[in-house]
Short mmCIF file of N, CA and C in Angstrom, two decimals:
data_model
loop_
_atom_site.label_atom_id
_atom_site.label_comp_id
_atom_site.label_asym_id
_atom_site.label_seq_id
_atom_site.Cartn_x
_atom_site.Cartn_y
_atom_site.Cartn_z
N UNK A 1 2.38 -17.31 9.51
CA UNK A 1 1.72 -16.67 8.39
C UNK A 1 0.21 -16.87 8.50
N UNK A 2 -0.20 -18.03 8.94
CA UNK A 2 -1.63 -18.30 9.09
C UNK A 2 -2.25 -17.39 10.14
N UNK A 3 -1.53 -17.18 11.24
CA UNK A 3 -2.05 -16.30 12.29
C UNK A 3 -2.14 -14.86 11.81
N UNK A 4 -1.19 -14.43 10.97
CA UNK A 4 -1.24 -13.07 10.43
C UNK A 4 -2.45 -12.89 9.51
N UNK A 5 -2.71 -13.87 8.66
CA UNK A 5 -3.88 -13.78 7.78
C UNK A 5 -5.18 -13.80 8.58
N UNK A 6 -5.21 -14.62 9.62
CA UNK A 6 -6.40 -14.68 10.48
C UNK A 6 -6.62 -13.34 11.18
N UNK A 7 -5.55 -12.70 11.64
CA UNK A 7 -5.66 -11.40 12.30
C UNK A 7 -6.17 -10.34 11.33
N UNK A 8 -5.72 -10.38 10.08
CA UNK A 8 -6.20 -9.42 9.08
C UNK A 8 -7.69 -9.59 8.83
N UNK A 9 -8.15 -10.83 8.75
CA UNK A 9 -9.57 -11.08 8.53
C UNK A 9 -10.41 -10.68 9.74
N UNK A 10 -9.92 -10.97 10.96
CA UNK A 10 -10.67 -10.63 12.17
C UNK A 10 -10.79 -9.12 12.36
N UNK A 11 -9.76 -8.37 11.97
CA UNK A 11 -9.78 -6.91 12.11
C UNK A 11 -10.46 -6.21 10.94
N UNK A 12 -10.94 -6.97 9.98
CA UNK A 12 -11.60 -6.43 8.78
C UNK A 12 -10.69 -5.47 8.01
N UNK A 13 -9.40 -5.79 7.96
CA UNK A 13 -8.46 -4.97 7.19
C UNK A 13 -8.06 -5.65 5.89
N UNK A 14 -8.65 -6.79 5.60
CA UNK A 14 -8.32 -7.54 4.40
C UNK A 14 -9.57 -8.23 3.91
N UNK A 15 -9.84 -8.11 2.62
CA UNK A 15 -10.98 -8.79 2.03
C UNK A 15 -10.53 -9.50 0.76
N UNK A 16 -11.19 -10.58 0.44
CA UNK A 16 -10.91 -11.31 -0.78
C UNK A 16 -11.77 -10.72 -1.89
N UNK A 17 -11.14 -10.25 -2.94
CA UNK A 17 -11.83 -9.61 -4.05
C UNK A 17 -11.94 -10.57 -5.22
N UNK A 18 -12.97 -10.38 -6.02
CA UNK A 18 -13.12 -11.21 -7.22
C UNK A 18 -12.35 -10.56 -8.37
N UNK A 19 -11.92 -11.38 -9.29
CA UNK A 19 -11.15 -10.92 -10.44
C UNK A 19 -12.08 -10.28 -11.46
N UNK A 20 -11.76 -9.07 -11.96
CA UNK A 20 -12.61 -8.45 -12.99
C UNK A 20 -12.63 -9.30 -14.26
N UNK A 21 -13.71 -9.20 -15.00
CA UNK A 21 -13.85 -9.97 -16.24
C UNK A 21 -12.76 -9.59 -17.23
N UNK A 22 -12.19 -10.58 -17.87
CA UNK A 22 -11.19 -10.36 -18.90
C UNK A 22 -9.79 -10.06 -18.38
N UNK A 23 -9.54 -10.17 -17.09
CA UNK A 23 -8.23 -9.88 -16.52
C UNK A 23 -7.55 -11.16 -16.09
N UNK A 24 -6.21 -11.18 -16.18
CA UNK A 24 -5.43 -12.32 -15.74
C UNK A 24 -4.80 -12.00 -14.40
N UNK A 25 -4.86 -12.91 -13.45
CA UNK A 25 -4.24 -12.62 -12.14
C UNK A 25 -2.72 -12.77 -12.19
N UNK A 26 -2.05 -12.01 -11.35
CA UNK A 26 -0.62 -12.15 -11.16
C UNK A 26 -0.44 -12.93 -9.86
N UNK A 27 0.47 -13.86 -9.87
CA UNK A 27 0.73 -14.62 -8.65
C UNK A 27 1.38 -13.75 -7.58
N UNK A 28 1.40 -14.26 -6.39
CA UNK A 28 2.06 -13.54 -5.30
C UNK A 28 2.89 -14.51 -4.50
N UNK A 29 3.80 -13.97 -3.73
CA UNK A 29 4.64 -14.80 -2.88
C UNK A 29 4.92 -14.05 -1.58
N UNK A 30 5.34 -14.79 -0.58
CA UNK A 30 5.70 -14.20 0.72
C UNK A 30 7.20 -14.00 0.76
N UNK A 31 7.62 -12.83 1.22
CA UNK A 31 9.04 -12.53 1.41
C UNK A 31 9.27 -12.38 2.91
N UNK A 32 10.22 -13.14 3.43
CA UNK A 32 10.51 -13.12 4.85
C UNK A 32 11.87 -12.47 5.09
N UNK A 33 11.95 -11.58 6.07
CA UNK A 33 13.20 -10.91 6.42
C UNK A 33 13.41 -10.99 7.93
N UNK A 34 14.66 -11.01 8.32
CA UNK A 34 15.01 -10.97 9.74
C UNK A 34 15.74 -9.66 9.99
N UNK A 35 15.19 -8.82 10.85
CA UNK A 35 15.82 -7.56 11.21
C UNK A 35 16.77 -7.83 12.37
N UNK A 36 18.02 -7.42 12.23
CA UNK A 36 19.04 -7.69 13.24
C UNK A 36 19.53 -6.37 13.81
N UNK A 37 19.72 -6.33 15.13
CA UNK A 37 20.24 -5.14 15.80
C UNK A 37 21.74 -5.04 15.60
N UNK A 38 22.32 -3.93 16.04
CA UNK A 38 23.75 -3.69 15.85
C UNK A 38 24.61 -4.73 16.58
N UNK A 39 24.11 -5.26 17.69
CA UNK A 39 24.90 -6.24 18.45
C UNK A 39 24.73 -7.67 17.92
N UNK A 40 23.95 -7.85 16.87
CA UNK A 40 23.79 -9.16 16.25
C UNK A 40 22.59 -9.96 16.70
N UNK A 41 21.82 -9.45 17.64
CA UNK A 41 20.63 -10.16 18.10
C UNK A 41 19.47 -9.87 17.16
N UNK A 42 18.51 -10.78 17.14
CA UNK A 42 17.35 -10.64 16.26
C UNK A 42 16.41 -9.60 16.86
N UNK A 43 16.11 -8.57 16.08
CA UNK A 43 15.18 -7.53 16.54
C UNK A 43 13.74 -7.97 16.31
N UNK A 44 13.44 -8.44 15.08
CA UNK A 44 12.10 -8.93 14.76
C UNK A 44 12.14 -9.68 13.44
N UNK A 45 11.08 -10.41 13.19
CA UNK A 45 10.89 -11.12 11.93
C UNK A 45 9.81 -10.39 11.15
N UNK A 46 10.05 -10.17 9.85
CA UNK A 46 9.08 -9.46 9.03
C UNK A 46 8.61 -10.36 7.89
N UNK A 47 7.35 -10.23 7.53
CA UNK A 47 6.79 -10.96 6.39
C UNK A 47 5.99 -9.98 5.55
N UNK A 48 6.12 -10.09 4.24
CA UNK A 48 5.40 -9.20 3.33
C UNK A 48 4.94 -9.99 2.12
N UNK A 49 3.71 -9.77 1.71
CA UNK A 49 3.20 -10.41 0.51
C UNK A 49 3.46 -9.48 -0.66
N UNK A 50 4.08 -10.00 -1.71
CA UNK A 50 4.42 -9.18 -2.88
C UNK A 50 3.89 -9.85 -4.14
N UNK A 51 3.64 -9.03 -5.15
CA UNK A 51 3.16 -9.53 -6.44
C UNK A 51 4.34 -9.97 -7.29
N UNK A 52 4.14 -11.03 -8.08
CA UNK A 52 5.17 -11.49 -9.01
C UNK A 52 4.95 -10.77 -10.34
N UNK A 53 5.49 -9.57 -10.44
CA UNK A 53 5.26 -8.76 -11.63
C UNK A 53 6.06 -9.26 -12.83
N UNK A 54 7.01 -10.15 -12.62
CA UNK A 54 7.83 -10.63 -13.73
C UNK A 54 7.06 -11.58 -14.64
N UNK A 55 5.81 -11.91 -14.32
CA UNK A 55 5.03 -12.79 -15.18
C UNK A 55 4.39 -12.03 -16.34
N UNK A 56 4.46 -10.70 -16.30
CA UNK A 56 3.87 -9.90 -17.36
C UNK A 56 4.79 -9.87 -18.58
N UNK A 57 4.21 -9.84 -19.76
CA UNK A 57 4.95 -9.73 -21.00
C UNK A 57 4.43 -8.51 -21.74
N UNK A 58 5.31 -7.53 -21.98
CA UNK A 58 4.88 -6.29 -22.63
C UNK A 58 4.40 -6.59 -24.05
N UNK A 59 3.26 -6.02 -24.39
CA UNK A 59 2.67 -6.24 -25.70
C UNK A 59 1.69 -7.39 -25.73
N UNK A 60 1.74 -8.28 -24.75
CA UNK A 60 0.82 -9.41 -24.70
C UNK A 60 -0.19 -9.24 -23.58
N UNK A 61 0.29 -9.20 -22.34
CA UNK A 61 -0.63 -9.07 -21.21
C UNK A 61 -0.16 -7.98 -20.23
N UNK A 62 0.57 -7.00 -20.73
CA UNK A 62 1.14 -5.98 -19.86
C UNK A 62 0.07 -5.10 -19.23
N UNK A 63 -0.97 -4.74 -19.97
CA UNK A 63 -2.02 -3.87 -19.46
C UNK A 63 -3.26 -4.64 -19.03
N UNK A 64 -3.27 -5.95 -19.18
CA UNK A 64 -4.45 -6.74 -18.85
C UNK A 64 -4.31 -7.52 -17.55
N UNK A 65 -3.30 -7.23 -16.76
CA UNK A 65 -3.10 -7.99 -15.53
C UNK A 65 -3.69 -7.24 -14.34
N UNK A 66 -3.88 -7.97 -13.27
CA UNK A 66 -4.57 -7.45 -12.09
C UNK A 66 -3.83 -7.92 -10.85
N UNK A 67 -3.26 -7.01 -10.07
CA UNK A 67 -2.55 -7.37 -8.85
C UNK A 67 -2.82 -6.33 -7.76
N UNK A 68 -3.83 -6.56 -6.93
CA UNK A 68 -4.18 -5.57 -5.91
C UNK A 68 -3.33 -5.67 -4.64
N UNK A 69 -2.00 -5.58 -4.77
CA UNK A 69 -1.12 -5.60 -3.61
C UNK A 69 -0.42 -4.25 -3.54
N UNK A 70 -0.63 -3.52 -2.47
CA UNK A 70 -0.01 -2.21 -2.30
C UNK A 70 0.97 -2.25 -1.14
N UNK A 71 2.14 -1.70 -1.36
CA UNK A 71 3.12 -1.61 -0.28
C UNK A 71 2.85 -0.35 0.52
N UNK A 72 3.18 -0.39 1.79
CA UNK A 72 2.99 0.79 2.64
C UNK A 72 3.89 1.93 2.20
N UNK A 73 5.05 1.63 1.62
CA UNK A 73 5.92 2.71 1.15
C UNK A 73 5.26 3.46 0.01
N UNK A 74 4.50 2.76 -0.83
CA UNK A 74 3.78 3.42 -1.91
C UNK A 74 2.70 4.33 -1.35
N UNK A 75 1.98 3.84 -0.36
CA UNK A 75 0.93 4.66 0.27
C UNK A 75 1.53 5.89 0.90
N UNK A 76 2.67 5.73 1.59
CA UNK A 76 3.33 6.88 2.21
C UNK A 76 3.77 7.90 1.16
N UNK A 77 4.30 7.42 0.04
CA UNK A 77 4.74 8.34 -1.02
C UNK A 77 3.57 9.13 -1.58
N UNK A 78 2.44 8.48 -1.77
CA UNK A 78 1.25 9.17 -2.27
C UNK A 78 0.80 10.24 -1.28
N UNK A 79 0.84 9.91 0.01
CA UNK A 79 0.45 10.89 1.03
C UNK A 79 1.41 12.06 1.08
N UNK A 80 2.71 11.81 0.89
CA UNK A 80 3.68 12.90 0.88
C UNK A 80 3.44 13.81 -0.31
N UNK A 81 3.19 13.23 -1.48
CA UNK A 81 2.91 14.05 -2.66
C UNK A 81 1.65 14.88 -2.45
N UNK A 82 0.62 14.26 -1.88
CA UNK A 82 -0.62 14.99 -1.62
C UNK A 82 -0.39 16.13 -0.64
N UNK A 83 0.38 15.87 0.42
CA UNK A 83 0.67 16.93 1.39
C UNK A 83 1.48 18.04 0.77
N UNK A 84 2.39 17.70 -0.15
CA UNK A 84 3.19 18.72 -0.82
C UNK A 84 2.32 19.59 -1.72
N UNK A 85 1.38 18.97 -2.41
CA UNK A 85 0.49 19.74 -3.29
C UNK A 85 -0.42 20.65 -2.49
N UNK A 86 -0.86 20.19 -1.33
CA UNK A 86 -1.76 20.99 -0.49
C UNK A 86 -1.00 22.13 0.16
N UNK A 87 0.23 21.90 0.54
CA UNK A 87 1.02 22.91 1.23
C UNK A 87 1.52 22.35 2.54
N UNK A 88 1.93 23.21 3.40
CA UNK A 88 2.46 22.78 4.69
C UNK A 88 1.36 22.12 5.51
N UNK A 89 1.65 20.92 5.98
CA UNK A 89 0.66 20.16 6.74
C UNK A 89 0.29 20.87 8.03
N UNK A 90 1.29 21.37 8.73
CA UNK A 90 1.01 22.03 10.01
C UNK A 90 0.29 23.34 9.82
N UNK A 91 0.52 23.99 8.69
CA UNK A 91 -0.12 25.28 8.45
C UNK A 91 -1.64 25.14 8.37
N UNK A 92 -2.12 24.14 7.64
CA UNK A 92 -3.58 24.04 7.50
C UNK A 92 -4.23 23.24 8.61
N UNK A 93 -3.45 22.45 9.37
CA UNK A 93 -4.05 21.77 10.50
C UNK A 93 -4.18 22.68 11.72
N UNK A 94 -3.36 23.74 11.78
CA UNK A 94 -3.46 24.64 12.93
C UNK A 94 -4.75 25.44 12.88
N UNK A 95 -5.25 25.70 11.70
CA UNK A 95 -6.53 26.39 11.54
C UNK A 95 -7.46 25.45 10.79
N UNK A 96 -7.88 24.40 11.45
CA UNK A 96 -8.61 23.31 10.80
C UNK A 96 -9.86 23.76 10.06
N UNK A 97 -10.79 24.52 10.66
CA UNK A 97 -11.99 24.87 9.90
C UNK A 97 -11.70 25.67 8.64
N UNK A 98 -10.81 26.67 8.75
CA UNK A 98 -10.50 27.45 7.55
C UNK A 98 -9.65 26.65 6.58
N UNK A 99 -8.81 25.73 7.11
CA UNK A 99 -8.01 24.88 6.24
C UNK A 99 -8.87 23.97 5.39
N UNK A 100 -9.89 23.41 5.99
CA UNK A 100 -10.81 22.55 5.24
C UNK A 100 -11.57 23.37 4.21
N UNK A 101 -11.97 24.57 4.58
CA UNK A 101 -12.68 25.43 3.63
C UNK A 101 -11.79 25.77 2.44
N UNK A 102 -10.51 26.06 2.71
CA UNK A 102 -9.57 26.36 1.61
C UNK A 102 -9.38 25.16 0.70
N UNK A 103 -9.29 23.97 1.28
CA UNK A 103 -9.15 22.76 0.47
C UNK A 103 -10.38 22.53 -0.39
N UNK A 104 -11.54 22.78 0.17
CA UNK A 104 -12.77 22.60 -0.59
C UNK A 104 -12.80 23.56 -1.78
N UNK A 105 -12.32 24.78 -1.60
CA UNK A 105 -12.27 25.75 -2.70
C UNK A 105 -11.28 25.32 -3.77
N UNK A 106 -10.11 24.79 -3.33
CA UNK A 106 -9.07 24.41 -4.28
C UNK A 106 -9.47 23.23 -5.15
N UNK A 107 -10.08 22.23 -4.54
CA UNK A 107 -10.28 20.96 -5.24
C UNK A 107 -11.72 20.68 -5.64
N UNK A 108 -12.61 21.66 -5.56
CA UNK A 108 -13.98 21.44 -6.03
C UNK A 108 -14.33 22.43 -7.10
#
């Protein structure tokens, strides 16, 4: 885990952010999984940092908490929704200059 955190810092893909004023932090924990192949051998070991969202209490601190942990599945879902709203991905990438011009007209 230490080597993974060091690699994130060295590649500048992770930064330590300060807590906004008046916000309470949510704790986080590491979840470890072992991916196993069909024959029973270990394929790889996975580690993911997740937020402990169960510390929130609705009506007390439900909207005042701060947890900047995003899962890649969430990012992928947002990209899929964006691609769906724009239209066919291959359609506008095949004509890149006109595709960009059309996007600029739609969203500006």
